[in-house]
GROMACS .gro file of C-alpha atoms in nm:
model
  245
    1MET     CA    1   9.403  -1.414  24.421
    2PRO     CA    2   9.692  -1.259  24.618
    3PRO     CA    3   9.701  -0.881  24.610
    4THR     CA    4  10.041  -0.889  24.433
    5ALA     CA    5   9.897  -1.088  24.144
    6ARG     CA    6   9.632  -0.826  24.101
    7ALA     CA    7   9.884  -0.549  24.103
    8ASP     CA    8  10.104  -0.717  23.846
    9ASN     CA    9   9.815  -0.772  23.593
   10PRO     CA   10   9.738  -0.459  23.391
   11ARG     CA   11   9.412  -0.618  23.264
   12MET     CA   12   9.281  -0.630  23.615
   13THR     CA   13   9.397  -0.284  23.724
   14ILE     CA   14   9.348  -0.076  23.413
   15ARG     CA   15   8.987   0.000  23.334
   16ALA     CA   16   9.020   0.287  23.096
   17LEU     CA   17   9.277   0.477  22.889
   18THR     CA   18   9.329   0.851  22.819
   19LEU     CA   19   9.521   0.933  22.527
   20ASP     CA   20   9.710   1.241  22.377
   21LEU     CA   21   9.641   1.321  22.026
   22ASP     CA   22   9.892   1.530  21.832
   23ASP     CA   23  10.214   1.335  21.773
   24THR     CA   24  10.059   1.033  21.944
   25LEU     CA   25   9.784   0.939  21.689
   26TRP     CA   26   9.907   1.151  21.394
   27PRO     CA   27  10.214   1.377  21.321
   28LEU     CA   28  10.140   1.729  21.425
   29LEU     CA   29  10.391   1.937  21.207
   30PRO     CA   30  10.248   1.842  20.853
   31THR     CA   31   9.898   1.907  20.999
   32LEU     CA   32   9.975   2.253  21.123
   33LEU     CA   33  10.163   2.339  20.816
   34ARG     CA   34   9.862   2.256  20.597
   35ALA     CA   35   9.635   2.452  20.829
   36GLU     CA   36   9.847   2.756  20.825
   37ARG     CA   37   9.870   2.752  20.451
   38ALA     CA   38   9.496   2.717  20.431
   39MET     CA   39   9.444   3.029  20.660
   40HIS     CA   40   9.693   3.230  20.481
   41ASP     CA   41   9.535   3.152  20.141
   42TRP     CA   42   9.193   3.244  20.285
   43LEU     CA   43   9.328   3.574  20.406
   44ALA     CA   44   9.494   3.647  20.067
   45GLU     CA   45   9.151   3.613  19.895
   46HIS     CA   46   8.937   3.796  20.168
   47ALA     CA   47   9.181   4.025  20.357
   48PRO     CA   48   9.478   4.076  20.113
   49ALA     CA   49   9.629   4.355  20.321
   50THR     CA   50   9.663   4.139  20.613
   51ALA     CA   51   9.801   3.850  20.405
   52ARG     CA   52  10.075   4.086  20.256
   53MET     CA   53  10.162   4.221  20.614
   54HIS     CA   54  10.164   3.892  20.779
   55GLY     CA   55  10.286   3.593  20.581
   56ILE     CA   56  10.286   3.248  20.747
   57ASP     CA   57  10.621   3.316  20.933
   58ALA     CA   58  10.507   3.655  21.049
   59MET     CA   59  10.177   3.524  21.171
   60ARG     CA   60  10.359   3.260  21.376
   61GLU     CA   61  10.573   3.542  21.539
   62LEU     CA   62  10.264   3.748  21.607
   63ARG     CA   63  10.101   3.457  21.766
   64ALA     CA   64  10.402   3.397  21.985
   65GLU     CA   65  10.417   3.759  22.084
   66VAL     CA   66  10.045   3.756  22.172
   67GLY     CA   67  10.099   3.445  22.374
   68ARG     CA   68  10.369   3.617  22.581
   69ARG     CA   69  10.151   3.923  22.643
   70HIS     CA   70   9.855   3.704  22.743
   71PRO     CA   71   9.976   3.406  22.934
   72GLY     CA   72   9.619   3.336  23.041
   73LEU     CA   73   9.556   3.194  22.691
   74ALA     CA   74   9.823   2.928  22.721
   75HIS     CA   75   9.556   2.672  22.785
   76ASP     CA   76   9.323   2.787  22.491
   77LEU     CA   77   9.512   2.768  22.164
   78SER     CA   78   9.198   2.848  21.960
   79GLN     CA   79   9.145   3.173  22.136
   80LEU     CA   80   9.508   3.258  22.113
   81ARG     CA   81   9.484   3.215  21.742
   82ARG     CA   82   9.164   3.438  21.720
   83VAL     CA   83   9.329   3.719  21.913
   84SER     CA   84   9.631   3.701  21.703
   85LEU     CA   85   9.410   3.719  21.384
   86LEU     CA   86   9.221   4.012  21.522
   87GLU     CA   87   9.542   4.199  21.595
   88ALA     CA   88   9.680   4.127  21.237
   89LEU     CA   89   9.355   4.238  21.068
   90ARG     CA   90   9.340   4.568  21.263
   91ALA     CA   91   9.707   4.642  21.197
   92ALA     CA   92   9.647   4.594  20.819
   93GLY     CA   93   9.323   4.796  20.815
   94ASP     CA   94   9.111   4.502  20.730
   95ASP     CA   95   8.765   4.417  20.883
   96PRO     CA   96   8.824   4.248  21.225
   97ALA     CA   97   8.493   4.058  21.165
   98LEU     CA   98   8.699   3.851  20.932
   99ALA     CA   99   8.892   3.693  21.218
  100GLU     CA  100   8.628   3.423  21.280
  101PRO     CA  101   8.597   3.287  20.919
  102ALA     CA  102   8.983   3.301  20.890
  103PHE     CA  103   9.005   3.094  21.206
  104ASP     CA  104   8.746   2.869  21.053
  105ALA     CA  105   8.968   2.813  20.755
  106PHE     CA  106   9.254   2.709  20.982
  107PHE     CA  107   9.044   2.498  21.207
  108ASP     CA  108   8.879   2.301  20.927
  109ALA     CA  109   9.230   2.214  20.774
  110ARG     CA  110   9.375   2.145  21.114
  111GLN     CA  111   9.120   1.845  21.147
  112GLN     CA  112   9.244   1.677  20.832
  113VAL     CA  113   9.481   1.457  21.014
  114VAL     CA  114   9.669   1.146  20.880
  115PHE     CA  115   9.683   0.867  21.135
  116TYR     CA  116  10.010   0.682  21.195
  117ASP     CA  117   9.988   0.346  21.027
  118GLU     CA  118   9.892   0.118  21.313
  119VAL     CA  119   9.650   0.353  21.489
  120ALA     CA  120   9.312   0.261  21.350
  121ASP     CA  121   9.368  -0.115  21.420
  122ALA     CA  122   9.513  -0.052  21.755
  123LEU     CA  123   9.220   0.169  21.860
  124ASP     CA  124   8.969  -0.085  21.736
  125ARG     CA  125   9.131  -0.343  21.968
  126LEU     CA  126   9.184  -0.105  22.269
  127ALA     CA  127   8.831   0.033  22.245
  128SER     CA  128   8.688  -0.317  22.236
  129ARG     CA  129   8.805  -0.375  22.606
  130HIS     CA  130   8.852  -0.031  22.746
  131ARG     CA  131   8.684   0.316  22.751
  132LEU     CA  132   8.901   0.569  22.572
  133LEU     CA  133   8.907   0.939  22.639
  134ALA     CA  134   9.124   1.209  22.460
  135VAL     CA  135   9.325   1.444  22.679
  136SER     CA  136   9.487   1.718  22.476
  137ASN     CA  137   9.631   2.058  22.509
  138GLY     CA  138   9.545   2.109  22.134
  139ASN     CA  139   9.221   2.185  21.959
  140ALA     CA  140   9.156   1.872  21.749
  141ASP     CA  141   8.788   1.766  21.724
  142LEU     CA  142   8.692   1.410  21.784
  143ALA     CA  143   8.417   1.398  21.532
  144ALA     CA  144   8.602   1.595  21.251
  145THR     CA  145   8.919   1.389  21.286
  146GLY     CA  146   8.720   1.059  21.273
  147LEU     CA  147   8.793   0.961  21.633
  148SER     CA  148   8.456   0.963  21.774
  149ARG     CA  149   8.393   0.606  21.680
  150TRP     CA  150   8.655   0.496  21.930
  151PHE     CA  151   8.644   0.764  22.201
  152ALA     CA  152   8.382   0.819  22.479
  153GLY     CA  153   8.479   1.182  22.487
  154SER     CA  154   8.749   1.428  22.551
  155VAL     CA  155   8.891   1.676  22.788
  156SER     CA  156   9.082   1.965  22.635
  157ALA     CA  157   9.298   2.219  22.809
  158ARG     CA  158   9.040   2.479  22.701
  159GLN     CA  159   8.759   2.283  22.876
  160ALA     CA  160   8.967   2.212  23.188
  161GLY     CA  161   9.105   2.564  23.228
  162VAL     CA  162   9.448   2.421  23.268
  163ALA     CA  163   9.697   2.238  23.038
  164LYS     CA  164   9.900   1.922  23.078
  165PRO     CA  165  10.100   1.853  23.286
  166ASP     CA  166   9.873   2.017  23.551
  167PRO     CA  167   9.730   1.709  23.736
  168ARG     CA  168   9.386   1.861  23.738
  169ILE     CA  169   9.318   1.801  23.370
  170PHE     CA  170   9.400   1.430  23.447
  171HIS     CA  171   9.166   1.427  23.739
  172GLN     CA  172   8.892   1.578  23.521
  173ALA     CA  173   8.942   1.309  23.275
  174CYS     CA  174   8.915   1.041  23.539
  175ALA     CA  175   8.602   1.196  23.671
  176ALA     CA  176   8.451   1.198  23.312
  177LEU     CA  177   8.550   0.824  23.300
  178ASP     CA  178   8.407   0.747  23.650
  179CYS     CA  179   8.735   0.580  23.735
  180ALA     CA  180   8.984   0.641  24.005
  181PRO     CA  181   9.329   0.756  23.877
  182ASP     CA  182   9.495   0.413  23.963
  183ALA     CA  183   9.246   0.247  23.721
  184VAL     CA  184   9.355   0.468  23.427
  185MET     CA  185   9.649   0.463  23.197
  186HIS     CA  186   9.758   0.768  23.008
  187VAL     CA  187   9.924   0.738  22.666
  188GLY     CA  188  10.132   1.021  22.510
  189ASP     CA  189  10.448   1.120  22.336
  190ASP     CA  190  10.552   1.424  22.544
  191HIS     CA  191  10.736   1.314  22.857
  192ALA     CA  192  10.698   1.645  23.045
  193ALA     CA  193  10.334   1.716  22.959
  194ASP     CA  194  10.185   1.361  22.931
  195ILE     CA  195  10.403   1.132  23.144
  196VAL     CA  196  10.518   1.361  23.431
  197GLY     CA  197  10.162   1.497  23.450
  198ALA     CA  198   9.987   1.155  23.454
  199ARG     CA  199  10.224   1.020  23.716
  200ALA     CA  200  10.164   1.321  23.939
  201ALA     CA  201   9.799   1.271  23.911
  202GLY     CA  202   9.822   0.912  24.009
  203LEU     CA  203   9.771   0.743  23.665
  204HIS     CA  204   9.956   0.465  23.508
  205SER     CA  205  10.150   0.584  23.194
  206ALA     CA  206  10.276   0.462  22.862
  207TRP     CA  207  10.533   0.694  22.713
  208LEU     CA  208  10.508   0.656  22.331
  209ARG     CA  209  10.849   0.704  22.156
  210ARG     CA  210  10.816   0.645  21.789
  211GLU     CA  211  11.191   0.595  21.707
  212PRO     CA  212  11.240   0.323  21.436
  213GLU     CA  213  11.435   0.108  21.675
  214ARG     CA  214  11.152   0.101  21.927
  215VAL     CA  215  10.873  -0.015  21.697
  216GLY     CA  216  10.721  -0.333  21.822
  217ARG     CA  217  10.886  -0.303  22.161
  218ILE     CA  218  10.743  -0.234  22.512
  219GLU     CA  219  10.966  -0.183  22.818
  220ILE     CA  220  10.923  -0.108  23.183
  221ASP     CA  221  11.032   0.247  23.265
  222PRO     CA  222  11.304   0.184  23.536
  223CYS     CA  223  11.272   0.538  23.673
  224ALA     CA  224  10.886   0.534  23.723
  225PRO     CA  225  10.703   0.504  24.052
  226SER     CA  226  10.510   0.190  24.152
  227GLY     CA  227  10.233   0.091  23.911
  228HIS     CA  228  10.234   0.025  23.533
  229HIS     CA  229  10.464   0.268  23.365
  230TRP     CA  230  10.576   0.159  23.023
  231VAL     CA  231  10.790   0.287  22.729
  232ILE     CA  232  10.621   0.188  22.403
  233GLY     CA  233  10.734   0.192  22.041
  234ASP     CA  234  10.378   0.207  21.889
  235LEU     CA  235  10.016   0.146  21.985
  236THR     CA  236  10.019  -0.219  21.866
  237VAL     CA  237  10.248  -0.317  22.147
  238LEU     CA  238  10.031  -0.150  22.391
  239ALA     CA  239   9.715  -0.324  22.263
  240ASP     CA  240   9.900  -0.662  22.273
  241ARG     CA  241  10.005  -0.609  22.642
  242LEU     CA  242   9.673  -0.498  22.767
  243LEU     CA  243   9.451  -0.747  22.576
  244ALA     CA  244   9.675  -1.048  22.637
  245ASP     CA  245   9.495  -1.341  22.773
   0.00000   0.00000   0.00000
């Protein structure tokens, strides 16, 4: 087979997929709102002074302030939230030891995700032909979210020590898959973090844009470098393209 035929055939060049999670497999905002409410309700019961001093909006502001003071926590959102909780509890005169169970209340609720409609079926199809690895700046857990039946593993920003779009997190993912970057496609919704980062690391890319007019559509990204770089409206069209006979 001529080299050009191999280069034009994604089934022959792409051995594995890395996927973003938040806003790619489920909507993030309602998930976070539920988790923040669960944490606030826990604080209201167990640390009422903290709950009165730091409502949900005030806790968000504190977390942003802590992030500005501790830029080294940018890749570890769980630790950033723990540090914010510690500061809130101390400021209110509550027991700092309550930070960990308060975080657990947030974390448990944060795993209660609702997949986009096509996700489960598309992952069934994709996992039948490709190894899947999650690459996320967030703190979703594969087992708790129900993703472990499809995914071989995950590389988080906390584990990698850097966040997307740093190419190093993508290179760690490729190493975990035992694949060269040009044998992996990354799928994600955030152009700066997912697509720019993946391309800089040498991966193929699929930019997921869930606008209604794009559902069921797949396009070649005209601004992308050589390789397979697509703009997709949902995961079904990605599975259709990669699994086409």
